[in-house]
Amino acid sequence: MTSTDARVATVEAPDASEAPDTAEAPDTAGVPDTAAVVDAYLATVADPAATPERIAAHYGERVDWMCADNPAVPWLRPRATRDDVAAHWRELREHTVAGAGGASVDALVISGPEAVLTGQLWGTVRATGKSFRSPFALRFTVEGGEIVRHHVYEDSLAIAAACTPGE
């Protein structure tokens, strides 16, 4: 997945009079905006040399990571910390075939601190040799230059089926 695969649309508030009073806004000088954070994250995930810790460095120390928890899929479960995010990437690599998986981003929509990506993901489970493919939607919230919310919606049943031995 590369950041250049994404089409970016920034959504502005419909009425500027509804914008918050900037006199009360926190100082954000030097803090990357949502698009820059998401772009950096996508570039890191696309880098085959990126370590799980390097990927996790894009996240806050505390993170609201939500996905469909499924005991058949060792890497799919909610996470709460940056260390948990690194564990996710280690577990994903441990249980899938290197070079047989990936993701593509079809669309990226950004509104303030929120970003939603949609696309396709695929892989092959090491233990079963079965492949999976799923559309996905991923919602990020960025605060202080870090991802603090990661909610992913995917076909977890297709992924679980690929993790299940047999037929």
GROMACS .gro file of C-alpha atoms in nm:
model
  167
    1MET     CA    1   0.000   0.000   0.000
    2THR     CA    2   0.149   0.332  -0.091
    3SER     CA    3   0.036   0.678  -0.010
    4THR     CA    4   0.031   0.760  -0.381
    5ASP     CA    5  -0.243   0.501  -0.429
    6ALA     CA    6  -0.486   0.722  -0.236
    7ARG     CA    7  -0.704   0.996  -0.371
    8VAL     CA    8  -0.730   1.266  -0.104
    9ALA     CA    9  -1.040   1.476  -0.047
   10THR     CA   10  -1.041   1.733   0.229
   11VAL     CA   11  -1.387   1.818   0.359
   12GLU     CA   12  -1.437   2.169   0.488
   13ALA     CA   13  -1.703   2.281   0.735
   14PRO     CA   14  -2.006   2.402   0.536
   15ASP     CA   15  -2.030   2.731   0.725
   16ALA     CA   16  -1.718   2.915   0.838
   17SER     CA   17  -1.922   3.083   1.113
   18GLU     CA   18  -1.948   2.742   1.279
   19ALA     CA   19  -1.569   2.704   1.300
   20PRO     CA   20  -1.425   2.708   1.653
   21ASP     CA   21  -1.280   3.031   1.788
   22THR     CA   22  -0.910   3.012   1.699
   23ALA     CA   23  -0.820   3.229   1.999
   24GLU     CA   24  -0.903   2.930   2.219
   25ALA     CA   25  -0.745   2.666   1.994
   26PRO     CA   26  -0.430   2.494   2.121
   27ASP     CA   27  -0.096   2.584   1.965
   28THR     CA   28  -0.040   2.334   1.685
   29ALA     CA   29   0.270   2.493   1.533
   30GLY     CA   30   0.508   2.217   1.431
   31VAL     CA   31   0.246   1.942   1.472
   32PRO     CA   32   0.182   1.750   1.149
   33ASP     CA   33  -0.173   1.773   1.016
   34THR     CA   34  -0.394   1.468   0.964
   35ALA     CA   35  -0.305   1.428   0.596
   36ALA     CA   36   0.069   1.435   0.673
   37VAL     CA   37   0.032   1.179   0.953
   38VAL     CA   38  -0.177   0.943   0.739
   39ASP     CA   39   0.057   0.982   0.442
   40ALA     CA   40   0.360   0.903   0.661
   41TYR     CA   41   0.179   0.602   0.810
   42LEU     CA   42   0.090   0.463   0.465
   43ALA     CA   43   0.448   0.510   0.345
   44THR     CA   44   0.582   0.324   0.650
   45VAL     CA   45   0.334   0.035   0.615
   46ALA     CA   46   0.427   0.005   0.245
   47ASP     CA   47   0.798  -0.018   0.329
   48PRO     CA   48   0.893  -0.389   0.348
   49ALA     CA   49   1.186  -0.297   0.576
   50ALA     CA   50   0.962  -0.121   0.831
   51THR     CA   51   0.967  -0.289   1.171
   52PRO     CA   52   0.653  -0.331   1.380
   53GLU     CA   53   0.795  -0.073   1.620
   54ARG     CA   54   0.849   0.177   1.338
   55ILE     CA   55   0.487   0.132   1.227
   56ALA     CA   56   0.364   0.162   1.587
   57ALA     CA   57   0.559   0.488   1.630
   58HIS     CA   58   0.282   0.660   1.429
   59TYR     CA   59   0.039   0.588   1.716
   60GLY     CA   60  -0.013   0.759   2.049
   61GLU     CA   61   0.096   0.584   2.366
   62ARG     CA   62  -0.275   0.509   2.424
   63VAL     CA   63  -0.486   0.411   2.124
   64ASP     CA   64  -0.849   0.315   2.068
   65TRP     CA   65  -0.792   0.020   1.831
   66MET     CA   66  -1.115  -0.154   1.739
   67CYS     CA   67  -1.170  -0.450   1.510
   68ALA     CA   68  -1.390  -0.758   1.503
   69ASP     CA   69  -1.227  -0.982   1.763
   70ASN     CA   70  -1.217  -1.340   1.635
   71PRO     CA   71  -1.037  -1.623   1.820
   72ALA     CA   72  -0.968  -1.798   1.487
   73VAL     CA   73  -0.753  -1.502   1.376
   74PRO     CA   74  -0.451  -1.460   1.604
   75TRP     CA   75  -0.378  -1.097   1.507
   76LEU     CA   76  -0.736  -0.961   1.513
   77ARG     CA   77  -0.833  -0.820   1.849
   78PRO     CA   78  -0.872  -0.479   2.011
   79ARG     CA   79  -0.553  -0.300   2.119
   80ALA     CA   80  -0.494  -0.020   2.370
   81THR     CA   81  -0.129   0.090   2.355
   82ARG     CA   82   0.152   0.163   2.111
   83ASP     CA   83   0.318  -0.161   2.227
   84ASP     CA   84  -0.005  -0.348   2.144
   85VAL     CA   85   0.006  -0.199   1.792
   86ALA     CA   86   0.361  -0.328   1.745
   87ALA     CA   87   0.242  -0.670   1.869
   88HIS     CA   88  -0.035  -0.666   1.606
   89TRP     CA   89   0.219  -0.618   1.326
   90ARG     CA   90   0.449  -0.889   1.470
   91GLU     CA   91   0.157  -1.134   1.494
   92LEU     CA   92   0.035  -1.049   1.143
   93ARG     CA   93   0.384  -1.120   1.005
   94GLU     CA   94   0.418  -1.437   1.212
   95HIS     CA   95   0.089  -1.584   1.085
   96THR     CA   96   0.089  -1.476   0.719
   97VAL     CA   97   0.314  -1.557   0.424
   98ALA     CA   98   0.565  -1.280   0.349
   99GLY     CA   99   0.516  -1.131   0.004
  100ALA     CA  100   0.171  -1.288  -0.042
  101GLY     CA  101  -0.031  -1.007   0.110
  102GLY     CA  102  -0.093  -0.638   0.090
  103ALA     CA  103  -0.350  -0.366   0.065
  104SER     CA  104  -0.459  -0.100  -0.178
  105VAL     CA  105  -0.627   0.226  -0.091
  106ASP     CA  106  -0.916   0.331  -0.316
  107ALA     CA  107  -1.012   0.650  -0.134
  108LEU     CA  108  -0.898   0.868   0.152
  109VAL     CA  109  -1.126   1.133   0.300
  110ILE     CA  110  -0.999   1.377   0.561
  111SER     CA  111  -1.202   1.612   0.779
  112GLY     CA  112  -1.008   1.787   1.053
  113PRO     CA  113  -0.855   1.522   1.279
  114GLU     CA  114  -1.053   1.238   1.116
  115ALA     CA  115  -0.948   1.026   0.819
  116VAL     CA  116  -1.130   0.737   0.652
  117LEU     CA  117  -0.955   0.505   0.409
  118THR     CA  118  -1.130   0.245   0.196
  119GLY     CA  119  -0.973  -0.024  -0.013
  120GLN     CA  120  -0.887  -0.392  -0.046
  121LEU     CA  121  -0.659  -0.613   0.163
  122TRP     CA  122  -0.535  -0.965   0.098
  123GLY     CA  123  -0.301  -1.225   0.233
  124THR     CA  124  -0.221  -1.593   0.280
  125VAL     CA  125  -0.228  -1.763   0.619
  126ARG     CA  126   0.097  -1.949   0.689
  127ALA     CA  127  -0.056  -2.239   0.890
  128THR     CA  128  -0.327  -2.328   0.636
  129GLY     CA  129  -0.194  -2.199   0.305
  130LYS     CA  130  -0.536  -2.040   0.247
  131SER     CA  131  -0.572  -1.694   0.101
  132PHE     CA  132  -0.817  -1.421   0.194
  133ARG     CA  133  -0.930  -1.099   0.030
  134SER     CA  134  -1.150  -0.834   0.187
  135PRO     CA  135  -1.273  -0.483   0.129
  136PHE     CA  136  -1.197  -0.259   0.425
  137ALA     CA  137  -1.273   0.079   0.574
  138LEU     CA  138  -1.032   0.224   0.828
  139ARG     CA  139  -1.111   0.524   1.046
  140PHE     CA  140  -0.826   0.716   1.204
  141THR     CA  141  -0.834   1.003   1.450
  142VAL     CA  142  -0.513   1.207   1.471
  143GLU     CA  143  -0.425   1.419   1.775
  144GLY     CA  144  -0.094   1.593   1.836
  145GLY     CA  145   0.058   1.433   1.527
  146GLU     CA  146  -0.025   1.077   1.639
  147ILE     CA  147  -0.296   0.826   1.550
  148VAL     CA  148  -0.514   0.779   1.859
  149ARG     CA  149  -0.810   0.595   1.703
  150HIS     CA  150  -0.786   0.301   1.462
  151HIS     CA  151  -1.121   0.141   1.383
  152VAL     CA  152  -1.114  -0.113   1.102
  153TYR     CA  153  -1.413  -0.269   0.930
  154GLU     CA  154  -1.333  -0.572   0.716
  155ASP     CA  155  -1.464  -0.914   0.619
  156SER     CA  156  -1.336  -1.084   0.934
  157LEU     CA  157  -1.530  -1.402   0.848
  158ALA     CA  158  -1.331  -1.442   0.526
  159ILE     CA  159  -1.009  -1.392   0.720
  160ALA     CA  160  -1.124  -1.641   0.988
  161ALA     CA  161  -1.209  -1.896   0.719
  162ALA     CA  162  -0.856  -1.867   0.581
  163CYS     CA  163  -0.720  -1.928   0.933
  164THR     CA  164  -0.933  -2.238   0.985
  165PRO     CA  165  -0.780  -2.573   0.882
  166GLY     CA  166  -0.983  -2.803   0.659
  167GLU     CA  167  -1.184  -2.761   0.342
   0.00000   0.00000   0.00000
